[in-house]
XYZ file of C-alpha atoms in Angstrom:
635
model
C -1.312 -24.205 -17.223
C -1.023 -26.034 -13.913
C 2.879 -26.838 -13.043
C 6.311 -26.031 -15.131
C 9.675 -26.829 -13.940
C 13.164 -26.606 -15.122
C 15.526 -29.992 -15.560
C 18.135 -30.324 -12.649
C 20.645 -29.148 -15.193
C 18.546 -26.501 -16.706
C 18.759 -27.787 -20.598
C 14.943 -28.216 -20.599
C 11.777 -26.700 -19.296
C 8.331 -28.623 -18.825
C 5.119 -27.301 -18.720
C 1.835 -29.457 -17.478
C -1.039 -28.336 -18.663
C -5.305 -28.602 -17.617
C -5.706 -30.707 -20.802
C -3.528 -33.543 -19.940
C -0.719 -32.520 -21.971
C 2.958 -32.223 -20.783
C 5.123 -29.819 -23.314
C 8.828 -30.045 -23.112
C 10.967 -26.982 -24.065
C 14.805 -26.918 -25.185
C 16.209 -23.910 -23.174
C 18.999 -23.262 -25.572
C 16.646 -21.865 -28.016
C 13.167 -22.433 -26.543
C 12.227 -24.759 -29.144
C 9.308 -27.502 -28.123
C 10.915 -30.829 -28.294
C 8.059 -32.877 -26.970
C 4.223 -32.953 -26.692
C 3.669 -35.747 -23.906
C -0.035 -37.155 -24.259
C -1.731 -40.030 -22.926
C -3.130 -38.287 -19.199
C -7.272 -37.997 -20.127
C -7.260 -35.174 -17.320
C -5.395 -32.272 -15.937
C -2.007 -32.801 -14.576
C -1.129 -31.773 -10.932
C 2.272 -32.359 -10.401
C 5.727 -33.213 -12.190
C 8.804 -33.961 -11.183
C 12.161 -34.541 -13.399
C 14.348 -37.561 -12.001
C 17.975 -36.547 -10.586
C 19.834 -36.896 -13.476
C 17.200 -35.097 -15.798
C 16.713 -38.138 -18.198
C 12.763 -38.580 -16.949
C 9.397 -36.900 -16.432
C 6.957 -38.157 -13.546
C 3.603 -36.982 -13.738
C 0.543 -37.502 -11.736
C -2.810 -36.387 -12.870
C -6.588 -35.766 -11.838
C -7.129 -39.239 -13.541
C -5.731 -41.082 -10.815
C -2.615 -42.436 -12.714
C 1.033 -41.616 -12.385
C 2.886 -41.505 -15.819
C 6.858 -41.853 -16.368
C 8.296 -40.028 -19.515
C 11.904 -40.541 -21.472
C 12.932 -37.006 -21.967
C 14.984 -38.198 -25.139
C 12.181 -40.041 -26.892
C 9.287 -38.425 -25.171
C 8.019 -42.320 -24.600
C 5.971 -43.328 -21.717
C 7.832 -45.823 -19.955
C 5.653 -46.958 -17.176
C 2.080 -45.958 -16.112
C 1.207 -46.850 -12.523
C -2.602 -47.160 -11.390
C -4.229 -47.925 -7.902
C -4.788 -44.755 -6.406
C -8.376 -44.440 -5.627
C -8.496 -40.560 -6.325
C -6.290 -37.750 -8.212
C -2.754 -37.478 -8.005
C -1.664 -34.286 -5.666
C 2.102 -34.472 -5.747
C 5.073 -36.956 -6.846
C 8.499 -36.890 -6.094
C 11.940 -38.602 -6.802
C 13.971 -40.173 -4.177
C 17.618 -38.577 -4.310
C 19.194 -41.739 -5.805
C 16.272 -41.746 -8.676
C 15.282 -45.718 -8.180
C 12.128 -44.844 -5.796
C 9.394 -42.811 -6.857
C 6.423 -41.551 -4.532
C 2.873 -40.720 -5.532
C 0.142 -39.239 -3.348
C -3.577 -38.839 -3.628
C -6.036 -36.339 -2.072
C -7.602 -39.350 -1.015
C -4.918 -39.708 1.888
C -2.862 -42.749 0.094
C 0.971 -42.881 -0.235
C 2.717 -45.313 -2.853
C 6.097 -45.797 -3.277
C 7.453 -48.072 -6.214
C 10.695 -48.958 -7.004
C 12.041 -48.507 -10.892
C 15.292 -50.199 -10.703
C 13.490 -53.802 -11.288
C 12.086 -52.487 -14.464
C 8.619 -53.251 -13.908
C 7.603 -50.423 -11.393
C 6.650 -52.695 -8.489
C 4.901 -51.356 -5.672
C 6.857 -51.752 -2.550
C 4.610 -49.748 -0.135
C 0.777 -48.995 -0.894
C -1.856 -47.560 0.859
C -0.205 -45.393 3.769
C -2.932 -43.130 5.235
C -2.560 -39.667 5.685
C -5.568 -37.721 5.507
C -5.694 -35.328 2.235
C -1.992 -35.292 1.049
C -0.638 -32.037 -0.272
C 2.880 -32.618 -0.332
C 5.583 -35.069 0.105
C 9.705 -34.934 0.255
C 12.037 -37.512 0.463
C 15.262 -37.050 2.807
C 18.262 -36.439 1.386
C 19.558 -39.894 2.556
C 16.599 -41.543 0.515
C 15.445 -43.466 3.451
C 12.578 -41.441 5.026
C 9.656 -39.196 3.286
C 7.698 -36.503 4.844
C 4.279 -35.720 4.155
C 2.019 -32.873 5.322
C -1.879 -32.909 4.656
C -5.109 -31.909 5.499
C -5.186 -33.017 8.895
C -2.567 -30.232 10.098
C 0.041 -32.708 11.125
C 3.468 -33.810 9.597
C 4.162 -36.890 9.485
C 7.582 -38.938 8.876
C 7.839 -42.371 7.198
C 10.127 -45.178 6.800
C 10.717 -46.010 3.314
C 11.843 -49.542 3.495
C 8.956 -50.775 5.977
C 6.263 -47.876 5.290
C 6.174 -46.982 8.938
C 5.234 -43.978 10.465
C 8.528 -42.944 12.412
C 6.809 -39.655 13.805
C 3.914 -37.729 13.362
C 4.512 -33.978 14.475
C 1.502 -31.540 15.397
C 1.748 -27.314 15.724
C -0.190 -25.973 12.682
C -3.269 -24.978 13.199
C -4.562 -25.387 9.240
C -3.670 -27.712 6.241
C 0.227 -28.229 5.743
C 0.658 -27.455 1.918
C 4.679 -27.697 1.754
C 7.284 -29.699 3.089
C 11.078 -29.597 2.541
C 13.797 -31.676 4.416
C 16.858 -29.454 5.005
C 20.277 -30.521 3.029
C 21.622 -32.647 5.905
C 18.158 -34.177 6.776
C 18.010 -32.743 10.383
C 15.177 -30.742 10.083
C 12.262 -30.220 7.684
C 10.710 -26.849 6.918
C 6.730 -26.852 6.557
C 4.540 -24.431 5.399
C 0.762 -24.139 6.245
C -2.861 -22.681 5.413
C -2.483 -20.970 8.975
C 0.258 -19.063 7.015
C 3.205 -19.944 9.159
C 6.426 -21.372 8.495
C 7.876 -23.806 11.063
C 10.990 -25.717 11.454
C 10.631 -29.131 12.677
C 13.906 -30.961 14.525
C 13.583 -34.552 12.636
C 15.304 -36.523 16.019
C 13.062 -34.692 18.804
C 10.107 -33.917 16.522
C 10.032 -30.214 18.311
C 9.274 -27.187 16.364
C 9.509 -23.212 16.233
C 7.237 -21.141 14.439
C 8.893 -18.509 12.005
C 7.328 -14.985 12.542
C 7.173 -13.657 9.661
C 4.428 -10.625 9.696
C 2.376 -9.047 12.538
C -0.657 -11.374 13.112
C -2.365 -8.218 14.713
C -2.819 -4.445 14.156
C 0.719 -2.468 13.563
C 1.015 0.423 16.118
C 4.102 2.212 14.790
C 6.255 2.424 12.026
C 10.022 3.526 12.031
C 12.342 3.912 8.459
C 16.025 3.924 8.764
C 17.695 5.658 5.904
C 21.180 4.232 6.479
C 19.929 1.001 6.252
C 17.218 1.373 4.138
C 14.942 -0.729 6.645
C 11.416 -0.470 8.163
C 10.721 -1.608 11.880
C 7.319 -2.095 12.579
C 5.657 -2.759 16.240
C 2.258 -4.207 17.116
C -0.229 -5.441 19.049
C 1.271 -9.055 18.477
C 3.931 -8.055 20.813
C 6.561 -8.569 18.173
C 9.047 -5.897 16.265
C 9.708 -6.810 12.821
C 12.492 -5.706 10.398
C 11.874 -5.027 6.820
C 13.732 -4.321 3.678
C 12.470 -0.957 2.476
C 13.155 -1.538 -1.106
C 11.829 -4.728 -1.676
C 9.400 -5.224 1.269
C 11.625 -8.548 2.285
C 11.206 -9.544 5.788
C 14.603 -9.357 7.396
C 13.822 -10.701 11.054
C 11.420 -10.638 13.841
C 12.391 -9.268 17.610
C 10.672 -11.141 20.178
C 10.809 -10.658 23.801
C 7.819 -8.616 25.022
C 5.197 -10.327 26.790
C 2.293 -7.846 25.594
C 1.497 -5.036 23.158
C 4.423 -2.908 21.658
C 3.579 0.649 21.378
C 6.467 2.548 20.409
C 10.008 1.772 18.874
C 12.922 4.584 17.758
C 16.184 3.979 15.932
C 19.358 5.574 17.401
C 20.923 8.170 16.037
C 23.185 5.670 14.707
C 20.738 3.489 13.805
C 22.541 0.609 14.696
C 20.377 0.090 18.096
C 16.145 0.239 18.305
C 14.577 0.811 21.915
C 10.947 -0.264 22.103
C 8.471 -0.094 24.632
C 4.955 -1.625 25.293
C 1.865 -2.910 27.879
C 4.280 -5.158 29.718
C 6.056 -2.121 31.306
C 9.763 -2.645 29.983
C 11.859 -0.949 27.803
C 13.913 -3.251 25.259
C 17.557 -2.327 23.778
C 17.913 -4.146 20.584
C 20.944 -4.755 18.332
C 19.574 -4.054 14.785
C 21.825 -6.323 12.938
C 21.434 -9.204 15.022
C 18.279 -9.081 16.356
C 19.919 -9.545 19.814
C 18.052 -8.110 22.634
C 20.820 -6.136 24.634
C 19.211 -5.007 27.948
C 15.935 -5.308 29.314
C 15.333 -1.630 31.404
C 12.876 -2.034 34.406
C 11.385 -0.005 36.577
C 8.380 1.534 35.065
C 5.192 -0.004 37.166
C 2.895 0.150 34.222
C 2.496 0.491 30.319
C 5.271 2.111 28.386
C 3.616 4.869 26.204
C 6.745 6.287 24.298
C 10.436 5.796 23.864
C 12.956 8.012 22.078
C 16.812 8.175 22.199
C 18.638 11.225 22.628
C 20.208 13.365 19.881
C 23.909 11.660 20.788
C 22.325 8.082 21.229
C 23.599 7.591 24.709
C 20.592 8.418 26.682
C 16.821 6.505 26.264
C 13.596 8.677 27.722
C 10.671 6.898 28.372
C 7.185 7.669 29.361
C 4.922 5.774 31.247
C 1.085 5.132 32.428
C 2.705 5.620 35.876
C 2.721 9.018 35.719
C 6.644 9.001 35.592
C 8.919 9.884 32.947
C 12.655 7.931 33.013
C 16.120 8.843 31.660
C 18.192 5.764 30.790
C 21.835 5.558 30.373
C 22.430 3.356 26.946
C 25.783 1.907 27.824
C 24.960 0.802 31.591
C 21.009 0.379 31.621
C 21.379 2.378 34.621
C 18.030 4.716 35.405
C 19.829 7.958 36.001
C 16.480 10.079 36.747
C 12.949 9.615 37.490
C 11.120 12.654 36.289
C 7.693 13.146 38.578
C 5.258 15.733 38.400
C 2.658 15.018 36.265
C -0.572 13.484 37.879
C -1.944 11.240 35.297
C -0.290 8.731 32.360
C 2.409 10.297 30.208
C 1.664 9.700 26.661
C 4.576 11.377 24.678
C 8.426 12.122 25.599
C 10.669 13.716 23.100
C 14.146 15.490 23.161
C 14.941 19.097 21.856
C 16.731 19.099 18.504
C 19.656 20.136 20.455
C 19.348 17.065 22.722
C 19.509 19.293 25.932
C 15.803 19.289 27.063
C 13.343 16.829 27.230
C 9.727 17.423 26.859
C 6.728 15.138 28.063
C 2.782 15.593 27.387
C 0.302 14.162 29.733
C -3.010 13.051 29.948
C -3.403 15.452 32.945
C -2.979 18.555 30.231
C 0.254 19.520 30.888
C 3.731 19.668 28.783
C 6.961 19.714 31.091
C 10.324 20.560 29.956
C 13.283 19.157 31.947
C 16.686 19.554 31.708
C 18.157 16.072 30.082
C 21.377 16.056 32.276
C 19.831 16.899 35.843
C 16.472 15.780 35.308
C 15.338 19.469 36.819
C 11.808 20.668 35.804
C 12.374 23.898 33.419
C 8.767 24.577 32.841
C 5.184 23.489 33.234
C 3.158 24.638 30.417
C -0.435 25.152 31.617
C -3.411 26.080 29.536
C -4.846 22.991 28.060
C -7.943 22.223 29.725
C -8.006 18.161 28.776
C -5.391 15.611 28.018
C -2.857 16.445 25.438
C -1.928 14.144 22.640
C 1.025 15.288 20.593
C 3.798 17.374 21.128
C 6.434 18.361 18.849
C 9.665 20.887 18.562
C 10.279 23.203 15.845
C 13.393 22.699 13.595
C 15.427 25.295 15.790
C 14.234 23.984 19.247
C 12.532 27.494 20.105
C 8.762 26.320 19.996
C 6.582 23.500 21.213
C 3.234 22.702 19.427
C 1.089 20.850 21.422
C -2.825 19.211 20.666
C -5.546 18.348 22.987
C -8.937 17.081 23.836
C -10.140 20.760 24.165
C -10.004 21.040 20.336
C -6.919 23.419 20.043
C -3.683 23.482 18.887
C -1.109 25.520 21.043
C 2.207 27.178 20.654
C 4.568 27.583 23.378
C 7.694 29.643 23.803
C 10.817 26.969 25.515
C 12.545 29.659 26.704
C 10.110 31.230 28.791
C 7.193 28.458 29.030
C 4.670 31.408 27.630
C 1.987 30.142 24.975
C 2.047 32.455 22.028
C -0.676 30.887 19.879
C -3.835 29.248 19.784
C -5.128 28.151 17.199
C -9.039 27.217 17.044
C -11.003 25.632 14.531
C -11.412 21.756 15.071
C -14.751 20.671 16.337
C -13.371 17.925 18.344
C -10.088 16.423 19.764
C -7.151 17.337 17.864
C -4.726 14.254 18.025
C -1.984 15.073 15.375
C 0.322 18.161 14.619
C 3.281 18.420 12.622
C 5.827 21.179 11.376
C 6.120 21.712 8.022
C 10.082 21.027 6.778
C 10.490 24.676 6.057
C 9.170 25.617 9.765
C 6.849 28.154 8.302
C 3.454 25.985 8.617
C 1.688 23.671 10.827
C -0.553 21.127 10.371
C -3.065 19.736 12.377
C -5.803 17.117 12.499
C -8.283 14.979 14.678
C -11.284 13.019 15.324
C -14.994 13.829 14.640
C -16.671 16.961 13.613
C -15.977 17.148 9.509
C -12.569 15.062 9.961
C -10.493 17.893 8.444
C -6.600 18.767 8.185
C -5.950 22.215 8.706
C -2.635 24.158 7.641
C -1.782 27.003 9.630
C 0.758 29.940 8.959
C 2.908 30.309 12.175
C 3.486 33.902 11.682
C 0.051 35.090 11.806
C -1.983 32.413 13.019
C -4.143 32.253 10.247
C -5.684 28.802 8.757
C -4.368 28.694 5.125
C -5.931 25.656 3.860
C -8.731 23.306 5.253
C -8.707 19.870 3.738
C -11.848 18.225 3.586
C -12.775 14.318 2.356
C -12.106 12.121 4.975
C -15.036 9.920 5.891
C -13.776 8.814 9.059
C -11.488 10.182 11.908
C -7.762 11.227 10.940
C -5.308 9.054 12.719
C -2.114 10.369 10.701
C -0.838 13.299 9.147
C 2.749 13.959 7.600
C 4.451 16.282 5.505
C 6.685 15.187 2.491
C 10.467 15.454 3.017
C 10.467 18.289 0.094
C 7.214 20.086 2.241
C 5.196 19.944 -1.136
C 2.943 17.354 -0.280
C 0.848 16.084 3.123
C -0.443 12.978 3.613
C -3.303 12.012 5.780
C -4.763 8.547 6.688
C -7.944 7.678 8.482
C -8.376 4.933 10.881
C -10.537 3.077 8.239
C -7.766 2.800 6.048
C -8.577 5.470 3.586
C -5.697 7.613 2.475
C -5.340 11.178 0.836
C -2.193 13.138 -0.566
C -2.538 16.876 -0.931
C -1.127 19.651 -2.607
C 0.312 21.795 0.495
C 0.336 25.020 -1.791
C -3.492 24.762 -3.259
C -5.189 22.622 -0.880
C -6.490 20.139 -3.430
C -6.428 16.327 -3.008
C -4.032 14.775 -5.539
C -4.754 11.324 -4.640
C -7.395 9.086 -2.975
C -7.021 5.671 -1.492
C -10.941 4.811 -0.441
C -11.572 2.351 2.440
C -9.381 -0.557 2.059
C -10.739 -3.348 4.294
C -7.660 -3.002 6.268
C -9.342 -2.325 9.458
C -11.466 -5.422 10.686
C -13.784 -5.369 13.004
C -12.955 -4.423 16.479
C -10.085 -2.569 15.581
C -11.675 1.134 15.083
C -9.662 3.875 16.163
C -6.341 2.141 15.805
C -3.896 4.447 14.237
C -2.546 4.053 10.865
C 1.170 4.454 11.497
C 2.838 6.188 8.782
C 6.256 7.837 7.640
C 7.778 9.365 4.562
C 11.172 7.933 3.369
C 13.992 9.851 2.359
C 13.954 13.134 0.716
C 15.457 11.724 -2.572
C 12.234 9.768 -3.239
C 8.619 10.351 -2.810
C 7.627 7.152 -1.108
C 6.263 6.520 2.184
C 5.067 3.565 4.373
C 1.800 2.642 5.985
C 0.850 0.298 8.521
C -2.666 -1.111 9.234
C -5.250 -2.609 12.033
C -4.788 -5.946 10.045
C -0.910 -6.235 10.464
C 0.284 -5.239 7.068
C 3.331 -2.844 6.404
C 2.837 -1.204 2.686
C 5.173 0.929 0.862
C 3.758 3.770 -1.717
C 5.409 5.496 -4.370
C 4.441 9.079 -5.469
C 4.795 9.403 -9.265
C 4.035 12.547 -10.772
C 2.814 12.008 -14.823
C 2.712 15.682 -16.062
C 0.382 17.601 -14.033
C -0.987 14.432 -12.235
C 0.031 12.564 -9.301
C -0.764 8.890 -8.746
C 0.307 6.548 -5.781
C 1.098 3.247 -6.604
C 1.761 0.370 -3.914
C 5.708 -0.860 -4.179
C 5.115 -3.545 -1.838
C 3.075 -5.269 0.765
C 3.707 -7.278 3.753
C -0.020 -8.510 3.828
C -0.282 -11.828 6.370
C -2.187 -13.289 4.146
C 0.701 -14.264 2.112
C 3.362 -17.029 2.949
C 6.605 -15.843 3.198
C 9.922 -17.702 3.297
C 12.489 -17.600 5.821
C 16.078 -19.345 5.708
C 15.003 -20.573 2.280
C 18.175 -20.570 -0.542
C 18.247 -19.517 -3.848
C 21.883 -19.096 -4.195
C 22.531 -20.193 -7.853
C 19.051 -20.974 -8.716
C 18.566 -21.011 -12.679
C 15.655 -19.594 -14.837
C 13.845 -17.579 -12.696
C 12.404 -14.147 -13.959
C 13.199 -10.811 -12.630
C 9.807 -11.091 -11.403
C 10.573 -13.923 -9.460
C 13.591 -13.148 -8.078
C 12.085 -9.965 -6.822
C 9.133 -12.404 -5.085
C 11.234 -14.432 -3.623
C 13.525 -12.028 -2.262
C 10.383 -10.001 -1.241
C 9.026 -13.280 0.966
C 12.534 -13.959 2.693
C 14.832 -15.953 0.333
C 18.263 -15.478 0.586
C 21.088 -15.820 -2.104
C 21.530 -14.767 -5.756
C 19.822 -16.765 -8.374
C 22.121 -17.781 -11.203
C 21.817 -15.257 -14.208
C 21.534 -17.148 -17.482
C 22.915 -15.098 -20.741
C 21.476 -15.559 -24.022
C 23.385 -14.953 -27.034
C 25.886 -12.006 -27.206
C 23.258 -9.447 -25.995
C 23.207 -11.003 -22.546
C 19.124 -10.875 -22.741
C 17.800 -13.156 -20.059
C 14.764 -14.938 -20.937
C 11.924 -14.225 -18.499
C 9.372 -16.670 -17.378
C 6.570 -14.421 -19.074
C 8.257 -14.733 -22.355
C 7.893 -18.861 -22.099
C 4.479 -18.667 -20.936
C 3.609 -16.718 -23.494
C 4.148 -19.073 -25.859
C 2.161 -21.506 -24.952
C -0.770 -22.610 -25.804
C -2.938 -22.364 -22.386
C -6.054 -20.624 -21.292
C -6.634 -17.233 -20.206
C -7.524 -18.843 -16.679
C -3.922 -20.116 -16.275
C -2.524 -20.431 -12.865
C 0.764 -19.037 -11.224
C 3.818 -21.036 -11.718
C 4.294 -23.804 -9.168
C 7.857 -25.211 -9.006
C 7.754 -28.540 -6.723
C 10.600 -28.823 -4.213
C 12.191 -31.516 -6.174
C 13.505 -28.706 -8.599
C 16.164 -26.417 -8.046
C 13.676 -23.573 -7.550
C 11.565 -22.623 -4.764
C 7.830 -23.564 -4.744
C 5.498 -20.725 -3.549
C 2.022 -22.211 -2.879
C -0.751 -19.538 -2.229
């Protein structure tokens, strides 16, 4: 199967096959009404006329045919193209048809005269892939292999505009309903919106083009926020993976993001030395907080959401008033880059960790230093409060994990066993256990008993440096990820590896040691989110089948796929549940129309239609042209 489309009123369904035939079905009972035969080679494109009474087809045999739906008769055969036909389209009025060949020629023919005479022939546009009429029918837009988008006058055949911006072949073109904008999609993995009057365009960001540096999950919104080295922040629907919006404004890498306790705002920081406050609903940047003189390494909201803490390579921590944007305190004392800043669970204390090997505890209101925790002999990678706020755990280049009493500043435990720097540490949800992991050595995760200080389990199996560990919300599982994209899921009670994702190729050359961000979702579901060096965000579901666990990927924002933005599927007919989810996942808006069948209200899915077709095992995914009421997703 090459192409399938619904008629404008949804009463018939046409399928073009690789053998040159077109099969037409009645959607009322899904009985086959016609087999339209005549082409000698496979069909690349078909289109219904606006009133649905005719079907036009373009074939690899270089011909275009027009068929009458009611009788199955072939009304016209158009020849003249020097090579195979790539795309065909009807004008909105139905009186003019366009056909394009891969050799770069366009032919416009008038059907009202009855003889299908050619009114324009030979317009040159290298390797044309798609064409679309303007809503008024006076223009056509084409996209092709030369990367340009061109607008043509239907009456004269003159090229009105040639618009450049894409860096690879243009595979889809579409006019907006008013005809004032054109949307295009390209092999360069971008969607652009063009102003027909000015010819200017803007790129629609819909994925990360570089490594993902951090992820945060919003339970209230069921939303994922990701930031990356491409200087953007992306928001995703956690259920479907659909792209919501991109937050742009940073001029350099964005390393950290954090949701407010109310989850209506987001704070970000990165290489451009700024801290930015965003409205999650609108995507608006509310404030740009300036003052740091070097890279911002970490940002965090206070427990009340009225203050933001930021740490920087300029050796300082700054506390900002969220409502005014004023810097309330500049906390000085560290002698090297400050990598981490966090609030205590009670919100009355701020802890910072530095490359200088110290942890400093600060009063949140006054900015006074309460304790300087000294003991590590090298830089500190991670700090974390216990759930009751009485302890802080820290990890260091010195291969140790230390526990500190917050009230006294005394080190109560030193955990020794790692053979190289320890980069990750996390408390179990129950607070009775600590997990740590790091680089080199035998690439292990270690589970420590907080009361005795003993190592309960050493989790062995990773081949590369471990960059992420996290307990599941119930505390019965722990996940670990390496810098090569290798994931493992462990049973906390036994130390057994329950699942292993081998190297997935997500870390491209030159991105070794890029941490794979990881976050579990809500306690109600065993699902987690990951980011990788290739710019993808993925959701995984943990499923227990009997005594065995398996992990399945729910969705991926892989930037090798085209996603849609501002595309509407409101009241579109004939989409299967799978196609609905795919369209939603790729950014389409609106609700497709549900078509009920008999009293049982069963929906006929695309899969059940395809199963009735006599097609080879090498069938291609349905490709719905822009002239139908559905949206085309060209891979």
